CSV table of C-alpha atoms and ligand atoms in Angstrom, one decimal:
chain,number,residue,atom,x,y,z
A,209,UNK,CA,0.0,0.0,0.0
A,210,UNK,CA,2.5,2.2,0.9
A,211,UNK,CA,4.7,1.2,-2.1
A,212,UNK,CA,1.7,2.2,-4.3
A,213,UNK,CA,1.3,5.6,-2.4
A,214,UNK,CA,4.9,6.3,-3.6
A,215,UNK,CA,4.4,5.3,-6.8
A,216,UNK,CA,1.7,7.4,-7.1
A,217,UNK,CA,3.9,10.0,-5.7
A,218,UNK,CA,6.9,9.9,-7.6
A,219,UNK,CA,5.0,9.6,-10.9
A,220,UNK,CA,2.7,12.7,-9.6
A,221,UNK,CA,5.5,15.2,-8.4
A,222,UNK,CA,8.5,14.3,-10.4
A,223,UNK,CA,6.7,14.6,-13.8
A,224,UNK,CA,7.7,11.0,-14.9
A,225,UNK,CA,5.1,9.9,-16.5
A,226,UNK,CA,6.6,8.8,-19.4
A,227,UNK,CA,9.2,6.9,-17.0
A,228,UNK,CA,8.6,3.4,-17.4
A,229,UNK,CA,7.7,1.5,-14.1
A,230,UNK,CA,10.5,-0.5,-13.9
A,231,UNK,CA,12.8,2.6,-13.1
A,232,UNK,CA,9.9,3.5,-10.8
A,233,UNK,CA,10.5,0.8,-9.1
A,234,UNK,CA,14.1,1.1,-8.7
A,235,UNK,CA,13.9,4.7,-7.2
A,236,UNK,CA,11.5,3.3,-4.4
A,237,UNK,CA,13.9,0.6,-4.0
A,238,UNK,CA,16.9,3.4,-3.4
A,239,UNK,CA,14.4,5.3,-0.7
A,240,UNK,CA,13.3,2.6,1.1
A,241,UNK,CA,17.6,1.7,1.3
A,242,UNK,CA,18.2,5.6,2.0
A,243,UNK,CA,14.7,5.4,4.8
A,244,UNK,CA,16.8,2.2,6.3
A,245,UNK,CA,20.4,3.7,5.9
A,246,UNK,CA,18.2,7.1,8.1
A,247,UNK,CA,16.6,5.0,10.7
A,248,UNK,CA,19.5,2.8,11.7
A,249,UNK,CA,21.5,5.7,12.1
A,250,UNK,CA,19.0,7.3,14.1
A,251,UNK,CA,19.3,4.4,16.1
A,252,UNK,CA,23.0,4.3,16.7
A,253,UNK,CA,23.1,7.8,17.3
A,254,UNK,CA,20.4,7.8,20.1
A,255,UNK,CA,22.4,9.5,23.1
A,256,UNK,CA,21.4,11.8,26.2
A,257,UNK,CA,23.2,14.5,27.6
A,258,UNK,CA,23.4,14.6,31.5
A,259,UNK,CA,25.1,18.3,32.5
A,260,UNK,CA,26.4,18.3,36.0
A,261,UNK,CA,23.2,19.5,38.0
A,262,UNK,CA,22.8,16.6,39.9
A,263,UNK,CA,26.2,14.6,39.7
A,264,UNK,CA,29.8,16.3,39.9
A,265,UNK,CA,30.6,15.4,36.4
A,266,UNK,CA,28.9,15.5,32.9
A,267,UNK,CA,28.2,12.6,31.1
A,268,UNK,CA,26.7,11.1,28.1
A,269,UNK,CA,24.1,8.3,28.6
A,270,UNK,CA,24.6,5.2,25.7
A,271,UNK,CA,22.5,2.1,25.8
A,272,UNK,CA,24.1,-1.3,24.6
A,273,UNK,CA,24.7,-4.3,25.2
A,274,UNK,CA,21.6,-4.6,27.7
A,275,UNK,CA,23.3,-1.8,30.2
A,276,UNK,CA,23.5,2.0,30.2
A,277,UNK,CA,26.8,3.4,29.8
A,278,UNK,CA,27.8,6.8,31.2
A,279,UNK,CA,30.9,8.0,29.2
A,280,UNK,CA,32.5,11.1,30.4
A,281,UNK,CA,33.7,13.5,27.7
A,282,UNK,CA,35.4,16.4,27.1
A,283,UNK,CA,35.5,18.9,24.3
A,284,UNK,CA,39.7,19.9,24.6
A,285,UNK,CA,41.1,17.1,22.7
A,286,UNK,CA,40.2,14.1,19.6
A,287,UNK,CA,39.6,11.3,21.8
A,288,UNK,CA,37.8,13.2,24.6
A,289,UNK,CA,34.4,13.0,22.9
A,290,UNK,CA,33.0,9.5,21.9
A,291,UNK,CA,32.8,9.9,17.8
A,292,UNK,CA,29.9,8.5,15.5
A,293,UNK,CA,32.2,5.4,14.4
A,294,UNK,CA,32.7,4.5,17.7
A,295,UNK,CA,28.5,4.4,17.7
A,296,UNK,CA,28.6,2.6,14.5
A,297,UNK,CA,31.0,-0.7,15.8
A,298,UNK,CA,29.4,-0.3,19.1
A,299,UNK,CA,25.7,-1.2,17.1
A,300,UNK,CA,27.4,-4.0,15.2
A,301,UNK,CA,28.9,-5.5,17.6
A,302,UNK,CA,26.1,-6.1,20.1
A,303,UNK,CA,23.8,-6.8,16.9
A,304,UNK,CA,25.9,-9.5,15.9
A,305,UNK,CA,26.8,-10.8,18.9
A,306,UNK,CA,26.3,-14.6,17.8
A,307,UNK,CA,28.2,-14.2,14.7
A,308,UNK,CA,30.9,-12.5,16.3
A,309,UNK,CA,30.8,-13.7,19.6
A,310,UNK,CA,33.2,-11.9,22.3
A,311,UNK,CA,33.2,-14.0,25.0
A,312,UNK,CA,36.6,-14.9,26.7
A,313,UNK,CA,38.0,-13.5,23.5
A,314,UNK,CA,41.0,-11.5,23.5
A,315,UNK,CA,40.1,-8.0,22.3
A,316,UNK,CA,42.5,-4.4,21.9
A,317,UNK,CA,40.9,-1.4,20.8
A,318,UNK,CA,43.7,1.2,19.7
A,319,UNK,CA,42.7,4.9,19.7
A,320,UNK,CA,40.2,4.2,22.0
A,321,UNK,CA,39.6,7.6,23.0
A,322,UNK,CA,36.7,7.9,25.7
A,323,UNK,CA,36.3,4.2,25.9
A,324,UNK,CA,32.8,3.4,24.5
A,325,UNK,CA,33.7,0.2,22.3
A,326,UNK,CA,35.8,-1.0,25.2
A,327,UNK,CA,33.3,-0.8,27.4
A,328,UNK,CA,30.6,-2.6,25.2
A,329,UNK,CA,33.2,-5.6,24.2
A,330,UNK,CA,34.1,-6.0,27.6
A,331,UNK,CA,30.2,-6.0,28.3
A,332,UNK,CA,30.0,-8.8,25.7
A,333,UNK,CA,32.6,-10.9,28.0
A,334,UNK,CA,35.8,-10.1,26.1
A,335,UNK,CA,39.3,-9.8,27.7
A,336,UNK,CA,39.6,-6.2,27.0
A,337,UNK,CA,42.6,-4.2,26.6
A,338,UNK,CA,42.1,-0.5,25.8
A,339,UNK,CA,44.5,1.6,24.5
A,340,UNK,CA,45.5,5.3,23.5
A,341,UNK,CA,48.1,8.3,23.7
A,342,UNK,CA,49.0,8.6,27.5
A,343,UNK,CA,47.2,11.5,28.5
A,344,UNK,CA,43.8,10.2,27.6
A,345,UNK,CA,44.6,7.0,29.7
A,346,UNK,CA,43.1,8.8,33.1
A,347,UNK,CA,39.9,9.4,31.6
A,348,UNK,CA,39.6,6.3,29.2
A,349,UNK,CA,40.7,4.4,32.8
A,350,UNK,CA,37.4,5.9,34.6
A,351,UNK,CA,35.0,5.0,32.3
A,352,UNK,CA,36.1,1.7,31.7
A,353,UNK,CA,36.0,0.7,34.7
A,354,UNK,CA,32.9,2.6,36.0
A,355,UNK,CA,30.8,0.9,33.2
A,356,UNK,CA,32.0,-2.5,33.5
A,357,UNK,CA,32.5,-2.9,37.6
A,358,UNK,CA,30.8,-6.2,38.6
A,359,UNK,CA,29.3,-6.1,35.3
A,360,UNK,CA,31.9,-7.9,32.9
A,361,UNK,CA,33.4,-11.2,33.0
A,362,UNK,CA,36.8,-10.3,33.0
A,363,UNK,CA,38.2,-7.0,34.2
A,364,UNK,CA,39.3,-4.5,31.3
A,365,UNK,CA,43.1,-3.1,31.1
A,366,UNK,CA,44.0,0.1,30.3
A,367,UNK,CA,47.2,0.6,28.6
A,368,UNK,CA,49.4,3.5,27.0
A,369,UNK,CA,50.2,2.5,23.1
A,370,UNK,CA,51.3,5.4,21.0
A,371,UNK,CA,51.3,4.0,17.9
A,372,UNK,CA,54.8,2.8,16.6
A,373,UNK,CA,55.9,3.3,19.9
A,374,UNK,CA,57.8,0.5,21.7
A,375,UNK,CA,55.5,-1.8,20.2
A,376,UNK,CA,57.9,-4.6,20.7
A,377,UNK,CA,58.4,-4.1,24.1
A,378,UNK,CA,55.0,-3.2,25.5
A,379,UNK,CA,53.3,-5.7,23.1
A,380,UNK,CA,55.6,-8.9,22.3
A,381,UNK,CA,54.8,-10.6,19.3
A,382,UNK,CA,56.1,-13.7,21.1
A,383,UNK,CA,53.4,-13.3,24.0
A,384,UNK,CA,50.5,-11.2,23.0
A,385,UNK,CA,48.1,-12.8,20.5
A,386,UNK,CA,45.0,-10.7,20.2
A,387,UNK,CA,41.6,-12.5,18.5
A,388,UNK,CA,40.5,-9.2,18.1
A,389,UNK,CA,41.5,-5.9,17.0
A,390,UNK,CA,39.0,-2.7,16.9
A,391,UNK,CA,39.4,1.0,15.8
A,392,UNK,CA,36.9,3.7,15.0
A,393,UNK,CA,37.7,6.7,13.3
A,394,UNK,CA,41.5,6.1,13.6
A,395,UNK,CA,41.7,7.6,10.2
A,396,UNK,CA,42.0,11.5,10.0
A,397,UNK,CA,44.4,14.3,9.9
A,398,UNK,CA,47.3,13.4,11.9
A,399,UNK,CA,51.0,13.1,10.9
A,400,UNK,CA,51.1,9.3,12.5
A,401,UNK,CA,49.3,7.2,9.5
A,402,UNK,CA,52.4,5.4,8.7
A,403,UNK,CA,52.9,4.4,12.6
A,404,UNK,CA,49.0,3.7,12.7
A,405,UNK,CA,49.7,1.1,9.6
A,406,UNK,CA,53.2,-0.9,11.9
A,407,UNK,CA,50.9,-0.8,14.5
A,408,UNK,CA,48.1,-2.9,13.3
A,409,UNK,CA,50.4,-4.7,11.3
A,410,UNK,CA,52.4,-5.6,14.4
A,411,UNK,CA,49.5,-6.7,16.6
A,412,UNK,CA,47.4,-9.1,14.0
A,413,UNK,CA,48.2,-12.3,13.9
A,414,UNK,CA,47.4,-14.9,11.2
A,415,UNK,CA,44.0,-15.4,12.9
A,416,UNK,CA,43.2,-11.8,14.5
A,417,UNK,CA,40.0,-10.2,13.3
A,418,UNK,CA,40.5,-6.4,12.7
A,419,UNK,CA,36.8,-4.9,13.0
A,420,UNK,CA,37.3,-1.4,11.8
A,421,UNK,CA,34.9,1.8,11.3
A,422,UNK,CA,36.1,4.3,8.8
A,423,UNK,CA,35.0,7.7,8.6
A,424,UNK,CA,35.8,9.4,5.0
A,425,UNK,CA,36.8,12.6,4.7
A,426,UNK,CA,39.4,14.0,2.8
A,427,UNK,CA,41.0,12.1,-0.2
A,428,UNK,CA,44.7,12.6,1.1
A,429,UNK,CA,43.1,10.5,4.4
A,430,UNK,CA,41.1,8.3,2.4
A,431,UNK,CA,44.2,6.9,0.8
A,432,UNK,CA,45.1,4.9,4.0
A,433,UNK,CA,42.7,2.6,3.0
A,434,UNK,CA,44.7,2.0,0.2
A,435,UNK,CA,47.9,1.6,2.0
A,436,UNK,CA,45.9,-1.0,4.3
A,437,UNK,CA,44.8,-3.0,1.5
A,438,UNK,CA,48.4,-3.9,0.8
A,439,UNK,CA,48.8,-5.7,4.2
A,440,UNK,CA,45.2,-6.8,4.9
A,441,UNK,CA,42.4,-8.6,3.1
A,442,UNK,CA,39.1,-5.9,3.4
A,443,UNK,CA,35.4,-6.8,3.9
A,444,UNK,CA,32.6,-4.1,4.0
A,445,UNK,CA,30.6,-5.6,7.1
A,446,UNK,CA,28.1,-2.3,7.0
A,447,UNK,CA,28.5,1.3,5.0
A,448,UNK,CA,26.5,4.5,6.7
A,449,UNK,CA,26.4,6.9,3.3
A,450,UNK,CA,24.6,9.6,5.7
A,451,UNK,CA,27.6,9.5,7.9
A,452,UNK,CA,30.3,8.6,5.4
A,453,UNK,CA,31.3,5.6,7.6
A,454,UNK,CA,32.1,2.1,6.5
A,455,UNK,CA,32.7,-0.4,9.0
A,456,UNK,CA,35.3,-3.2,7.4
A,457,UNK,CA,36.5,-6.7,8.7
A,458,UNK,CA,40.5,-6.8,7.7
A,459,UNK,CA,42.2,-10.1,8.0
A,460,UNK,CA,45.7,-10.5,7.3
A,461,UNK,CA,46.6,-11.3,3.3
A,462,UNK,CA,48.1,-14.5,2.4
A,463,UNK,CA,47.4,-16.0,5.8
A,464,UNK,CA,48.1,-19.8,5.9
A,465,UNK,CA,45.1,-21.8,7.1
A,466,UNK,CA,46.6,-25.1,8.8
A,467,UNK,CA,44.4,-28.2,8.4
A,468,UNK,CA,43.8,-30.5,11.2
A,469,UNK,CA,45.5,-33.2,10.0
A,470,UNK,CA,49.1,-31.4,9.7
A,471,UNK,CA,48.6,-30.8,13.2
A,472,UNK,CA,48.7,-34.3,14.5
A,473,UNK,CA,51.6,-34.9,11.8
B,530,LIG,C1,38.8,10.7,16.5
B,530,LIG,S1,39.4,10.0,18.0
B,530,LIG,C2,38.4,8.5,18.1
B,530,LIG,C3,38.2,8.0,19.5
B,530,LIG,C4,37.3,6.8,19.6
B,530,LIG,N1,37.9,5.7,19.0
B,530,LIG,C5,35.9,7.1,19.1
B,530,LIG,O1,35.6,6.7,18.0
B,530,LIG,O2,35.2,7.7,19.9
B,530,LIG,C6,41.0,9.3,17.5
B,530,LIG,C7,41.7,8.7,18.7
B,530,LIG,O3,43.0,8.2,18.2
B,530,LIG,C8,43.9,8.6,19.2
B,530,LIG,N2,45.3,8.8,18.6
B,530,LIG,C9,45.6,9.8,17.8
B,530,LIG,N3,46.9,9.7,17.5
B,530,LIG,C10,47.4,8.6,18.1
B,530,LIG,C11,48.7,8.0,18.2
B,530,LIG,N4,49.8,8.5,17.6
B,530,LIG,N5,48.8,7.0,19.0
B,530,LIG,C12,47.8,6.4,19.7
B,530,LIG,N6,46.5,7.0,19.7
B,530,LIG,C13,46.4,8.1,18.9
B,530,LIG,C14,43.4,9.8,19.8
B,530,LIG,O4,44.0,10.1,21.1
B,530,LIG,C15,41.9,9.5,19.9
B,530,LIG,O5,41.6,8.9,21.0
């Protein structure tokens, strides 16, 4: 019925009468994709402001993963502020929680800013390790832990990694395998896109899942996905048009797989 009422519609308004119904057709399709692409996003994006009437500190109120999370922001630097990709993996990752299940899985988050996707993968029973510059670590440290106290299965960790920093030494390859890695809105203008490609090169293993959100914004930035492709095998898991966000699975390229049976040999 609806379907029909656009119909009507478009062939009323649009002066396409002579269009034939088959391109009709296709323009609902692309509204009804756009009215999706629209509500989802409204959906991610759903957030309250608490100002600091009644507590000591502001915060902003998120709901995932079946708990509230109170994130506490500030406007002075990047990763002070929880960012719409951060929203974006946060929606995927408790909507898919069966195909990508977290639990007792080893998970980093790198530019973690505020702490958000920590907190919801840590929520969904991952090992967490978050990590960022060290002077977001106080801050990323409280809301970690304030959302996830007697809450998560396994306590979170907060850790400094700069990225191309010491990686060897804070994060031996030898020791530290990681089933997941996760980043949103890594990507923008800053000097360190180089160091932000040795980083994630150096943490994924053969088997580590990198889950990803990319926002786009200007073409010299846009090229790291480019640069990433050369290391890492890319999947589009979701794409946000409205927002200019594309959330990607990345594995490593040419990885082995070893069958059972050379195992045993
Ligand atoms: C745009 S913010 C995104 C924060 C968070 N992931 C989110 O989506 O809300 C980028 C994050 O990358 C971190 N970052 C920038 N340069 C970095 C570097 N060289 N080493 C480690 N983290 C860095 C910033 O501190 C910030 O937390």
């Amino acid at each position: 019925m609806i379907l029909w009422f656009l119909l009507f519609t478009v062939k009323k308004y649009h002066n396409v009468g002579k269009m034939n119904n088959k391109r009709i057709w296709k323009i609902i399709i692309i509204i009804k994709w756009e009215k999706e692409d629209e509500q989802i996003v409204a959906e991610i994006m759903r957030r309250r402001f608490f100002p600091t009437v009644i507590t000591h500190k502001a915060w902003e109120g998120f709901h995932f993963a079946g708990h509230e999370i109170r994130i506490t922001e500030a406007t002075d630097c990047y990763g002070a502020v929880v960012w719409p990709s951060a929203l974006v993996l946060c929606h995927f990752l408790e909507t898919n929680s069966k195909q990508y299940n977290l639990v007792d899985k080893n998970v980093i988050e790198i530019g973690a800013g505020t702490g958000l996707v920590s907190v919801v993968a840590s929520l969904l029973g991952a090992l967490v390790t978050a990590t960022d510059l060290p002077e977001l670590l106080g801050n990323l440290q409280h809301n970690v832990l304030q959302n996830t106290k007697l809450k998560s299965k396994h306590r979170p960790c907060v850790k400094e990694l700069s990225w191309g920093i010491d990686l060897e030494k804070n994060f031996p390859r030898a020791s530290c395998h990681f089933d997941y890695i996760m980043a949103a809105d890594v990507v923008y203008h800053h000097p360190f896109l180089d160091e932000l490609l040795l980083t994630f090169d150096h943490l994924c293993k053969n088997d580590t899942v990198i889950l990803w959100a990319m926002k786009f914004r200007l073409d010299k930035e846009n090229q790291f996905v480019g640069r990433f492709q050369t290391l890492f095998d890319l999947e589009v898991l979701s794409n946000f048009p409205s927002l200019n966000i594309t959330l990607y699975k990345a594995m490593r390229k040419g990885r082995m797989k070893v069958r059972p049976s050379k195992l045993s040999v």
